[in-house]
Amino acid sequence: MKSSKIASDPRKREKYLAIIDAALEAFAEYGYHDCQVAKIARRAGIADGTIYLYFANKEDILISVFQEKMSRYLEEVRAKIAGCDDPWEQLAALVRFHLENSEQNPVLANFFQIQLRQSSPQIRSGISGPLRQYYRLIEEIITAGIARGRFDAAIDPKIAREMVFGSLDEIVSCWVIGGQKFSLAAQVPGFLRLLRGGLVTG
Amino acid sequence: MKSSKIASDPRKREKYLAIIDAALEAFAEYGYHDCQVAKIARRAGIADGTIYLYFANKEDILISVFQEKMSRYLEEVRAKIAGCDDPWEQLAALVRFHLENSEQNPVLANFFQIQLRQSSPQIRSGISGPLRQYYRLIEEIITAGIARGRFDAAIDPKIAREMVFGSLDEIVSCWVIGGQKFSLAAQVPGFLRLLRGGLVTG
Amino acid sequence: MKSSKIASDPRKREKYLAIIDAALEAFAEYGYHDCQVAKIARRAGIADGTIYLYFANKEDILISVFQEKMSRYLEEVRAKIAGCDDPWEQLAALVRFHLENSEQNPVLANFFQIQLRQSSPQIRSGISGPLRQYYRLIEEIITAGIARGRFDAAIDPKIAREMVFGSLDEIVSCWVIGGQKFSLAAQVPGFLRLLRGGLVTG
Amino acid sequence: MKSSKIASDPRKREKYLAIIDAALEAFAEYGYHDCQVAKIARRAGIADGTIYLYFANKEDILISVFQEKMSRYLEEVRAKIAGCDDPWEQLAALVRFHLENSEQNPVLANFFQIQLRQSSPQIRSGISGPLRQYYRLIEEIITAGIARGRFDAAIDPKIAREMVFGSLDEIVSCWVIGGQKFSLAAQVPGFLRLLRGGLVTG
DNA sequence: GATGAATGAGGATTCATTCAT
DNA sequence: TATGAATGAATCCTCATTCAT
């Protein structure tokens, strides 16, 4: 892996991250397929060829942006969760952070919701790793909640995770595609209530 | 709109649908960006140029496949729902049909989950119409449920719809990406239970 | 083989040959590596992309030029040889034709002597077939000459062929590289004398 | 000429030669056009940029390898020839050395036969000098042979030289391209016999 | 002198789309 | 209507070369 080697070299790390950030913005602005490598280079203030000292190819840039941002995101979510002991509180913190973070980083949200879904087999496999960690984190909270009797024992943790993540993803997607016209953070209580108690009365 | 005109001309309708079906399969097999128009033409048994008598361009094919399949899907969902009176039963029928239909049409599911998300602004706007109808259908059921006192009055119908659709979408996505290794229909009871009663005990 | 299929289709044959001839001239003028495919297309009066309806890639053009010209050349040599019965006369006819033909087609000679030697494994293997036929033709004449007692029985036909071909090749090379400043045809008697009787007196 | 200056500076000579040898091997292994300057540098154990302290550009490396190896080769041939007085013996010694040397240095033979023929006008003119010395040496032997009455007075020395060199070149080429599957030295007697007495009996 | 990170010009190839037949 | 040969714009990536350190 070219990028991972470079990512860990402290001297190159800075320029590597500059390219990552330039790419994030450029992908968000033009869309992956309409974003030439030259545009990323210009935005990063470097020559086209320099990109290829840090990334194997254009796909590698996309994947690296995701991995870099996702791993940072995972760290932050874990930090948020560490503050609570109760599984429900943890899940609520995760939901809150997911939506608030998207709202505060619309470019990143656009990237996650839109640009990333340019499924080529390569891209999908590069994405699956870090994403699975997020999946696992959610499932662990749910499993712990069941074990502690906080969550319904009849729940299938995988389906519950799909519901949590899928709902958050859809909420953010609608917000991004719709032009970010409402507050994401304001959706938190409504969604948590649904998640907690379900649809049906009584 | 070239395609809509043709779509309604009964004489051309047949070849139009043949291209739609060929495109659906070809997109599912190769992915939108790796599927040349020539491949669709070959699969439909016509010449490359003929495609352009029925569609404005490649994007128009993608959008038309979606619109065609989605409108048929909407008809079928509405028929399923019409059989029930109770909002919850209607929602359950919708969920059941969503997952069963995906399982029985993996090619279509692949198309909806993967190929469709090749977001260009054009594509997204072409998709939004029919998708919004599905959204509205779900929201109407929820609103009716609240009105009839079956669903919690404090629920925001839009968030609830995002949860329903987002969860279904994620469940199918995981199934498609994971290689369709488990039964989608079998997820129905687990998901309905969560939807109905929420996560938290008591 | 894309090119061979096209080469045998009578309708496409004409344009195929037009590209071959344009490429021959363009390679001779600029050299293989400094001759962009666009230059060949312009010289052939067609669009760049059209080239790729007739040839798999740039190398395929080079190889096809060689095969096309070499097979025509072989036909002509064989016709010349067919006029003589005596092996020595046949060899003399071959030598004469080799040099006269080069002199009358300097562009082709340049191609054979210079451009063709851009050895990549692909190119060399594409060349080896037709060239071997020429080799074989020369060896057959020599073998026949030995059998008929016209040539020294102690001669190794392969070495003799290498001498005949190598000498001709070198003579033409010097003529091409030196700027075609003398008459190739005029070299025929001198070379034939050497070939016939060797260097040493008595 | 940067390289010639350096080549004569005794302090730099060592690294200069190291690059020459690295380049010879690298060209032989990958071919001129598929051999990046970086590969030569790595093989020589130096940085890419250092190459350009010793050579003007990539072509200059190729030409310098040729000049360096050819001048050494010429010295050795001259030494071999110096041992004989008779022109025919001298020619025989030259032939023997040409083939034996190629056999013992297959990498060098590959370079001479294959890589060197990447004709750009620059390269060809850089090659012509040392090669002409070899040509002249052969022609001098032939002229001397004629003067002494050992060779046929009717012989054109230039054509004879072309025959000698062209034949040797072709023999080595076939050996290199064919995978060096037979002994080059074993070809010496057969070739000398042909050179001496010609093809035709009586 | 030596380094090697950075440069950026250069080009083969693809493929959506057109249009003469 | 249908064809499919022809088009040519568009772009990722390589790699010889430079130059600040």
Short mmCIF file of N, CA and C in Angstrom, two decimals, chain C residues 63-74 78 112 116 123-137 165:
data_model
loop_
_atom_site.label_atom_id
_atom_site.label_comp_id
_atom_site.label_asym_id
_atom_site.label_seq_id
_atom_site.Cartn_x
_atom_site.Cartn_y
_atom_site.Cartn_z
N ILE C 63 3.28 -3.53 -36.64
CA ILE C 63 3.37 -4.94 -37.05
C ILE C 63 2.60 -5.17 -38.33
N SER C 64 1.43 -4.55 -38.43
CA SER C 64 0.60 -4.77 -39.62
C SER C 64 1.25 -4.18 -40.87
N VAL C 65 1.86 -3.01 -40.70
CA VAL C 65 2.57 -2.44 -41.85
C VAL C 65 3.62 -3.45 -42.32
N PHE C 66 4.37 -3.98 -41.37
CA PHE C 66 5.41 -4.93 -41.75
C PHE C 66 4.82 -6.15 -42.44
N GLN C 67 3.81 -6.72 -41.82
CA GLN C 67 3.24 -7.95 -42.38
C GLN C 67 2.67 -7.70 -43.78
N GLU C 68 1.98 -6.59 -43.90
CA GLU C 68 1.36 -6.28 -45.19
C GLU C 68 2.43 -6.08 -46.27
N LYS C 69 3.42 -5.29 -45.95
CA LYS C 69 4.45 -5.00 -46.94
C LYS C 69 5.33 -6.22 -47.19
N MET C 70 5.59 -6.96 -46.13
CA MET C 70 6.47 -8.12 -46.29
C MET C 70 5.80 -9.21 -47.10
N SER C 71 4.51 -9.40 -46.90
CA SER C 71 3.86 -10.48 -47.65
C SER C 71 3.79 -10.12 -49.13
N ARG C 72 3.55 -8.85 -49.40
CA ARG C 72 3.58 -8.41 -50.81
C ARG C 72 4.98 -8.60 -51.39
N TYR C 73 5.98 -8.21 -50.59
CA TYR C 73 7.36 -8.36 -51.03
C TYR C 73 7.69 -9.83 -51.32
N LEU C 74 7.24 -10.70 -50.42
CA LEU C 74 7.51 -12.14 -50.62
C LEU C 74 6.88 -12.64 -51.92
N ARG C 78 9.09 -14.18 -54.95
CA ARG C 78 8.80 -15.53 -55.45
C ARG C 78 8.53 -15.50 -56.95
N PHE C 112 11.83 -0.66 -42.98
CA PHE C 112 12.40 -1.98 -42.67
C PHE C 112 13.71 -1.87 -41.89
N LEU C 116 11.46 -0.43 -37.86
CA LEU C 116 11.00 -1.75 -37.43
C LEU C 116 11.78 -2.26 -36.23
N ILE C 123 6.43 -6.57 -30.63
CA ILE C 123 6.76 -6.25 -32.01
C ILE C 123 7.62 -7.35 -32.61
N ARG C 124 8.62 -7.79 -31.87
CA ARG C 124 9.49 -8.80 -32.44
C ARG C 124 8.75 -10.07 -32.79
N SER C 125 7.80 -10.46 -31.93
CA SER C 125 7.10 -11.71 -32.25
C SER C 125 6.16 -11.51 -33.43
N GLY C 126 5.61 -10.30 -33.57
CA GLY C 126 4.75 -10.04 -34.73
C GLY C 126 5.53 -10.04 -36.03
N ILE C 127 6.81 -9.73 -35.91
CA ILE C 127 7.65 -9.64 -37.10
C ILE C 127 8.20 -10.99 -37.50
N SER C 128 8.43 -11.81 -36.50
CA SER C 128 9.21 -13.03 -36.76
C SER C 128 8.57 -13.92 -37.82
N GLY C 129 7.25 -14.01 -37.83
CA GLY C 129 6.58 -14.90 -38.78
C GLY C 129 6.93 -14.63 -40.23
N PRO C 130 6.54 -13.46 -40.74
CA PRO C 130 6.84 -13.19 -42.15
C PRO C 130 8.32 -13.19 -42.47
N LEU C 131 9.13 -12.73 -41.51
CA LEU C 131 10.56 -12.69 -41.77
C LEU C 131 11.11 -14.11 -41.94
N ARG C 132 10.58 -15.01 -41.14
CA ARG C 132 11.03 -16.39 -41.23
C ARG C 132 10.74 -16.97 -42.61
N GLN C 133 9.64 -16.51 -43.20
CA GLN C 133 9.35 -17.00 -44.54
C GLN C 133 10.41 -16.58 -45.54
N TYR C 134 10.90 -15.37 -45.35
CA TYR C 134 11.97 -14.89 -46.22
C TYR C 134 13.23 -15.71 -45.97
N TYR C 135 13.53 -15.91 -44.70
CA TYR C 135 14.67 -16.74 -44.34
C TYR C 135 14.56 -18.11 -45.02
N ARG C 136 13.39 -18.68 -44.91
CA ARG C 136 13.20 -20.03 -45.42
C ARG C 136 13.38 -20.07 -46.95
N LEU C 137 12.87 -19.04 -47.58
CA LEU C 137 13.00 -18.96 -49.03
C LEU C 137 14.48 -18.98 -49.43
N PHE C 165 21.33 -12.70 -46.18
CA PHE C 165 20.40 -11.71 -45.65
C PHE C 165 21.13 -10.61 -44.90
#
